[in-house]
XYZ file of C-alpha atoms in Angstrom:
349
model
C 0.107 0.155 0.027
C 1.046 3.622 -0.776
C 3.099 2.495 -3.678
C 2.549 3.965 -7.098
C 1.642 0.537 -8.391
C -1.586 0.769 -10.211
C -4.213 -1.845 -9.243
C -7.125 -3.398 -10.788
C -10.690 -3.109 -9.248
C -13.203 -5.539 -10.706
C -16.500 -3.816 -10.879
C -19.287 -5.322 -12.808
C -18.769 -9.030 -13.719
C -18.478 -9.860 -17.431
C -18.505 -5.945 -18.192
C -15.629 -6.878 -20.716
C -14.121 -3.581 -22.242
C -17.345 -1.843 -21.649
C -17.299 1.952 -20.297
C -18.762 0.686 -17.048
C -15.598 -1.380 -16.150
C -13.571 1.605 -17.500
C -15.123 3.942 -15.183
C -14.710 1.693 -12.088
C -11.037 1.136 -12.842
C -10.398 4.728 -13.118
C -12.163 5.766 -9.925
C -10.401 2.950 -7.959
C -7.184 4.055 -9.016
C -7.996 7.858 -8.184
C -5.043 9.447 -6.186
C -5.989 11.450 -3.236
C -5.828 14.680 -5.112
C -8.034 13.263 -7.888
C -10.511 11.922 -5.480
C -10.377 15.498 -3.777
C -11.334 17.113 -7.113
C -14.163 14.913 -7.589
C -15.493 15.668 -4.189
C -15.251 19.484 -4.837
C -16.786 19.235 -8.112
C -19.764 17.686 -6.367
C -19.760 20.363 -3.583
C -19.468 23.108 -6.200
C -22.450 21.924 -7.906
C -24.263 22.255 -4.517
C -23.231 25.590 -4.223
C -20.357 25.565 -1.494
C -18.627 28.916 -1.016
C -14.908 29.430 -1.952
C -13.820 29.614 1.425
C -15.111 26.049 2.121
C -13.521 24.504 -0.736
C -10.294 26.388 0.246
C -10.742 24.438 3.763
C -11.129 21.235 1.880
C -8.119 21.671 -0.066
C -6.083 22.750 2.990
C -7.193 19.652 5.132
C -6.143 17.229 2.488
C -2.862 18.991 1.966
C -1.837 18.404 5.582
C -3.089 14.652 5.572
C -1.120 14.308 2.224
C 2.118 16.020 3.882
C 1.794 13.428 6.806
C 1.554 10.283 4.442
C 4.501 11.605 2.524
C 6.828 12.473 5.466
C 5.677 9.775 7.898
C 5.012 6.829 5.341
C 6.695 7.891 2.245
C 4.046 7.983 -0.050
C 5.003 10.325 -2.765
C 1.734 9.901 -4.290
C -1.106 8.830 -2.225
C -4.401 6.907 -3.441
C -7.723 7.407 -1.899
C -8.347 3.644 -1.809
C -5.041 3.438 0.465
C -6.681 5.065 2.937
C -7.730 2.780 5.939
C -8.903 3.249 9.605
C -5.301 2.195 10.726
C -3.509 4.786 8.627
C -6.184 7.467 9.621
C -5.583 6.606 13.474
C -1.919 6.865 12.995
C -2.667 10.130 11.502
C -4.636 11.287 14.687
C -2.326 10.214 16.843
C 0.474 12.364 15.184
C -1.719 15.363 15.287
C -2.058 14.820 19.099
C 1.270 14.174 19.967
C 3.916 15.291 17.364
C 2.542 18.022 15.056
C 3.812 21.276 16.080
C 0.915 23.566 16.808
C 2.571 26.967 15.168
C 4.775 25.388 12.658
C 3.551 27.900 10.014
C 3.288 30.849 12.276
C 5.580 33.696 11.339
C 7.883 34.643 13.973
C 6.647 32.365 16.599
C 9.258 30.738 18.807
C 6.748 28.760 21.162
C 6.095 25.587 18.953
C 3.681 23.727 21.165
C 3.465 19.973 20.078
C 0.007 18.760 19.556
C -2.837 20.362 18.013
C -5.984 21.307 20.062
C -8.869 18.731 20.162
C -11.207 20.935 18.319
C -8.764 21.724 15.627
C -8.176 17.831 15.062
C -12.040 17.033 15.045
C -12.615 19.745 12.542
C -10.257 17.958 10.105
C -11.615 14.658 10.939
C -15.262 15.993 10.300
C -13.955 17.158 6.602
C -12.323 13.729 6.096
C -15.442 11.874 7.275
C -17.640 13.784 4.741
C -15.143 13.012 1.868
C -14.680 9.379 2.828
C -18.442 8.888 2.787
C -18.897 10.627 -0.418
C -15.793 8.518 -2.106
C -17.354 5.298 -1.016
C -21.146 5.934 -2.284
C -19.465 7.270 -5.699
C -17.261 4.203 -6.122
C -14.036 6.168 -5.843
C -13.010 3.895 -2.949
C -13.915 0.304 -2.209
C -14.764 1.117 1.618
C -15.487 3.966 3.909
C -12.059 4.412 5.831
C -13.789 6.644 8.296
C -16.649 4.677 9.157
C -15.324 3.255 12.396
C -13.054 6.228 13.337
C -14.315 8.260 16.166
C -13.721 11.892 16.999
C -11.030 12.626 19.621
C -12.381 13.144 23.363
C -10.522 15.744 25.368
C -10.348 15.795 29.056
C -12.059 19.050 29.423
C -14.148 21.186 27.395
C -11.690 23.817 25.806
C -12.974 27.241 26.761
C -13.429 29.760 24.016
C -11.168 32.738 24.906
C -12.452 36.286 25.012
C -10.613 39.623 25.923
C -11.096 41.109 29.444
C -12.274 44.660 29.899
C -8.675 46.003 30.775
C -7.128 44.220 27.648
C -10.004 45.885 25.387
C -9.225 49.410 26.947
C -5.633 48.910 26.398
C -6.012 47.470 22.770
C -8.306 50.498 21.816
C -6.011 53.190 23.739
C -3.112 51.778 21.360
C -4.653 53.364 18.158
C -3.736 56.476 16.755
C -6.889 58.158 15.328
C -4.975 60.586 13.469
C -3.805 57.878 11.236
C -6.761 56.568 8.772
C -5.837 52.882 8.833
C -5.574 52.874 12.680
C -8.798 54.823 13.053
C -10.664 52.247 10.352
C -9.256 49.294 12.395
C -10.373 50.816 15.847
C -13.817 51.548 14.174
C -13.910 47.848 12.956
C -13.026 46.512 16.380
C -15.812 48.771 17.815
C -18.303 47.330 15.480
C -17.220 43.691 16.284
C -17.535 44.195 20.141
C -20.854 45.954 19.641
C -22.600 43.587 17.234
C -20.665 40.083 17.379
C -20.488 40.005 13.610
C -18.246 37.539 12.024
C -15.083 39.282 10.782
C -16.109 38.572 6.944
C -19.662 39.834 7.717
C -18.000 43.030 9.181
C -15.687 44.080 6.350
C -18.277 43.254 3.586
C -20.609 45.806 5.175
C -21.936 48.280 2.760
C -23.694 51.652 3.336
C -27.028 50.394 2.003
C -27.072 47.603 4.530
C -26.940 49.831 7.522
C -29.938 51.791 8.747
C -28.965 54.849 10.407
C -32.380 55.670 11.595
C -33.214 52.180 13.279
C -29.542 51.700 14.093
C -29.515 48.390 12.387
C -27.086 46.294 10.268
C -28.430 43.846 7.738
C -26.063 40.800 6.809
C -27.230 39.678 3.378
C -27.597 35.749 2.842
C -24.954 35.549 0.303
C -22.414 36.960 3.216
C -23.729 35.064 6.282
C -22.094 31.885 6.996
C -25.617 30.143 7.297
C -27.097 31.781 4.215
C -29.718 33.421 6.263
C -30.255 37.049 6.141
C -30.463 38.627 9.666
C -30.817 41.967 11.221
C -28.154 42.937 13.778
C -28.860 45.778 16.132
C -26.141 48.586 16.388
C -25.585 51.124 19.406
C -25.918 54.739 18.496
C -22.311 55.392 19.068
C -21.213 52.797 16.690
C -23.601 53.708 13.861
C -22.290 57.100 14.202
C -18.948 55.903 13.611
C -19.654 53.936 10.573
C -21.374 56.906 9.225
C -18.328 59.059 9.833
C -15.859 56.618 8.483
C -17.765 56.083 5.284
C -18.232 59.903 4.942
C -14.472 60.299 5.396
C -13.352 57.485 2.908
C -15.660 58.957 0.095
C -13.657 62.206 0.602
C -10.371 60.279 -0.028
C -11.369 57.651 -2.548
C -14.464 58.636 -3.984
C -18.136 57.101 -3.708
C -18.170 53.508 -2.883
C -20.583 51.132 -1.421
C -18.332 49.816 1.051
C -17.624 50.973 4.368
C -14.234 49.766 5.212
C -11.443 50.554 2.865
C -7.482 50.009 3.038
C -5.203 52.962 2.408
C -5.425 52.705 -1.296
C -9.134 52.814 -1.417
C -9.719 49.249 -2.107
C -12.197 47.091 -0.048
C -10.643 45.920 3.162
C -10.333 42.246 3.534
C -10.531 39.904 6.679
C -7.101 38.552 5.920
C -5.591 42.300 6.022
C -7.221 42.810 9.401
C -6.091 39.562 10.851
C -2.395 40.531 9.601
C -2.580 43.972 11.398
C -3.894 42.351 14.384
C -1.164 40.133 14.565
C 1.336 43.027 14.285
C -0.578 44.959 16.928
C -0.411 41.837 19.337
C 3.375 41.654 19.078
C 3.650 45.379 19.680
C 1.428 45.183 22.933
C 2.999 41.917 23.840
C -0.164 39.895 24.164
C -0.303 36.038 23.741
C -3.475 35.955 21.665
C -5.231 38.500 19.355
C -7.633 37.473 16.769
C -10.914 38.857 15.160
C -12.925 35.921 16.424
C -11.970 36.930 20.222
C -14.007 40.052 19.713
C -17.098 37.770 18.642
C -16.399 35.739 21.771
C -15.925 38.691 23.849
C -19.430 40.308 22.617
C -21.113 36.975 23.452
C -19.825 36.842 27.195
C -20.414 40.544 27.863
C -23.835 40.428 26.469
C -24.936 37.797 28.843
C -22.937 39.501 31.744
C -24.936 42.600 31.159
C -28.282 40.982 31.179
C -28.837 39.421 27.864
C -30.569 36.142 27.233
C -29.123 33.178 25.572
C -31.736 32.839 22.774
C -31.671 36.652 21.785
C -27.942 36.219 21.610
C -28.264 33.169 19.537
C -30.273 35.042 16.675
C -28.089 37.993 16.802
C -24.764 35.949 16.324
C -26.544 33.513 13.800
C -25.815 30.006 15.564
C -27.966 27.200 14.155
C -27.284 25.480 17.426
C -27.665 26.685 20.912
C -25.100 24.623 22.041
C -22.705 26.485 19.935
C -23.754 29.526 21.566
C -23.209 28.089 24.987
C -19.646 27.409 24.240
C -18.836 30.693 23.158
C -20.049 32.233 26.625
C -17.861 30.015 29.019
C -16.882 32.483 31.961
C -13.354 32.508 32.936
C -12.713 32.215 36.920
C -13.023 36.070 37.596
C -16.261 36.511 35.741
C -17.636 33.566 37.754
C -16.575 35.189 41.046
C -18.086 38.612 40.130
C -21.445 36.981 39.106
C -21.502 34.933 42.356
C -20.891 37.974 44.401
C -23.841 39.759 42.433
C -26.446 36.852 42.576
C -25.369 35.114 45.564
C -28.848 34.049 47.369
C -27.027 34.250 50.753
C -26.164 37.733 50.132
C -29.730 39.009 49.148
C -30.869 36.913 52.308
C -28.425 38.877 54.633
C -29.335 42.028 52.980
C -32.947 41.798 53.963
C -32.094 41.331 57.786
């Protein structure tokens, strides 16, 4: 297994030289990349987004790299995947894979990926293997008996402390256009819990400055559902000011967020700029999604309810919302001091 030797797969009996047998032979000899292309072709026909396709390719690239470096498979065939091979891959991800191998400038190369990251890759591979088996690309479903990784504890989704937010916002020079734009974007993320792609894609037509509402179109939303997201008056005013100033620099544009050349600002560019800011401030972590987590946590701490929060942030499953709002020890202590039944009892005496 793992060699480049072509194998013969017998499909329909007595098919002779018919096209049916040729098709089966071709599918059974598909390389991992050829099988991936077949899967992507089917998913694109179903309407998956380009970002999802990129994730498919990335996850298979990780697997192919492992098969090449650990098993010596210069060309991997889809039919060579077995439960044993996949479990050895999982073990590698848990115990050997450097966590920050490709992160620029990182010196802390922790070993072993998080349980959540591994399970995301397994979920993608499970979907592919099921498709390949049903379509006859592989003889069996290699993921059929492979389970997700179970962690000892549920990993908390990190947010940013109030002190951290104050420090971050104070670090921006609002006399610089790019820094002011970044600050406005952070304020928007903290005010609404928007995903970063939804935020940078915001157009002036999708903001109602009278109702203080942002509209996320279905073609931008992750779950393909248009939704209305409330804005605070202060953030709505900042968006209006930013758009007006940008139009003064670059001319009329439907977009609210632009780079310094007048082009639409991108999520990738913002991530890069946050990474630089993180290094400048000496922070251990800083990413766009952390603002979404912070919004969710603070929304509940300020008295909001879980079901309204689920609608605002567009979670299909409320369990996802619960995961986003796990509190750290300090917030637990604060909430206990505020709502302890005994403290209320003693106050009545």
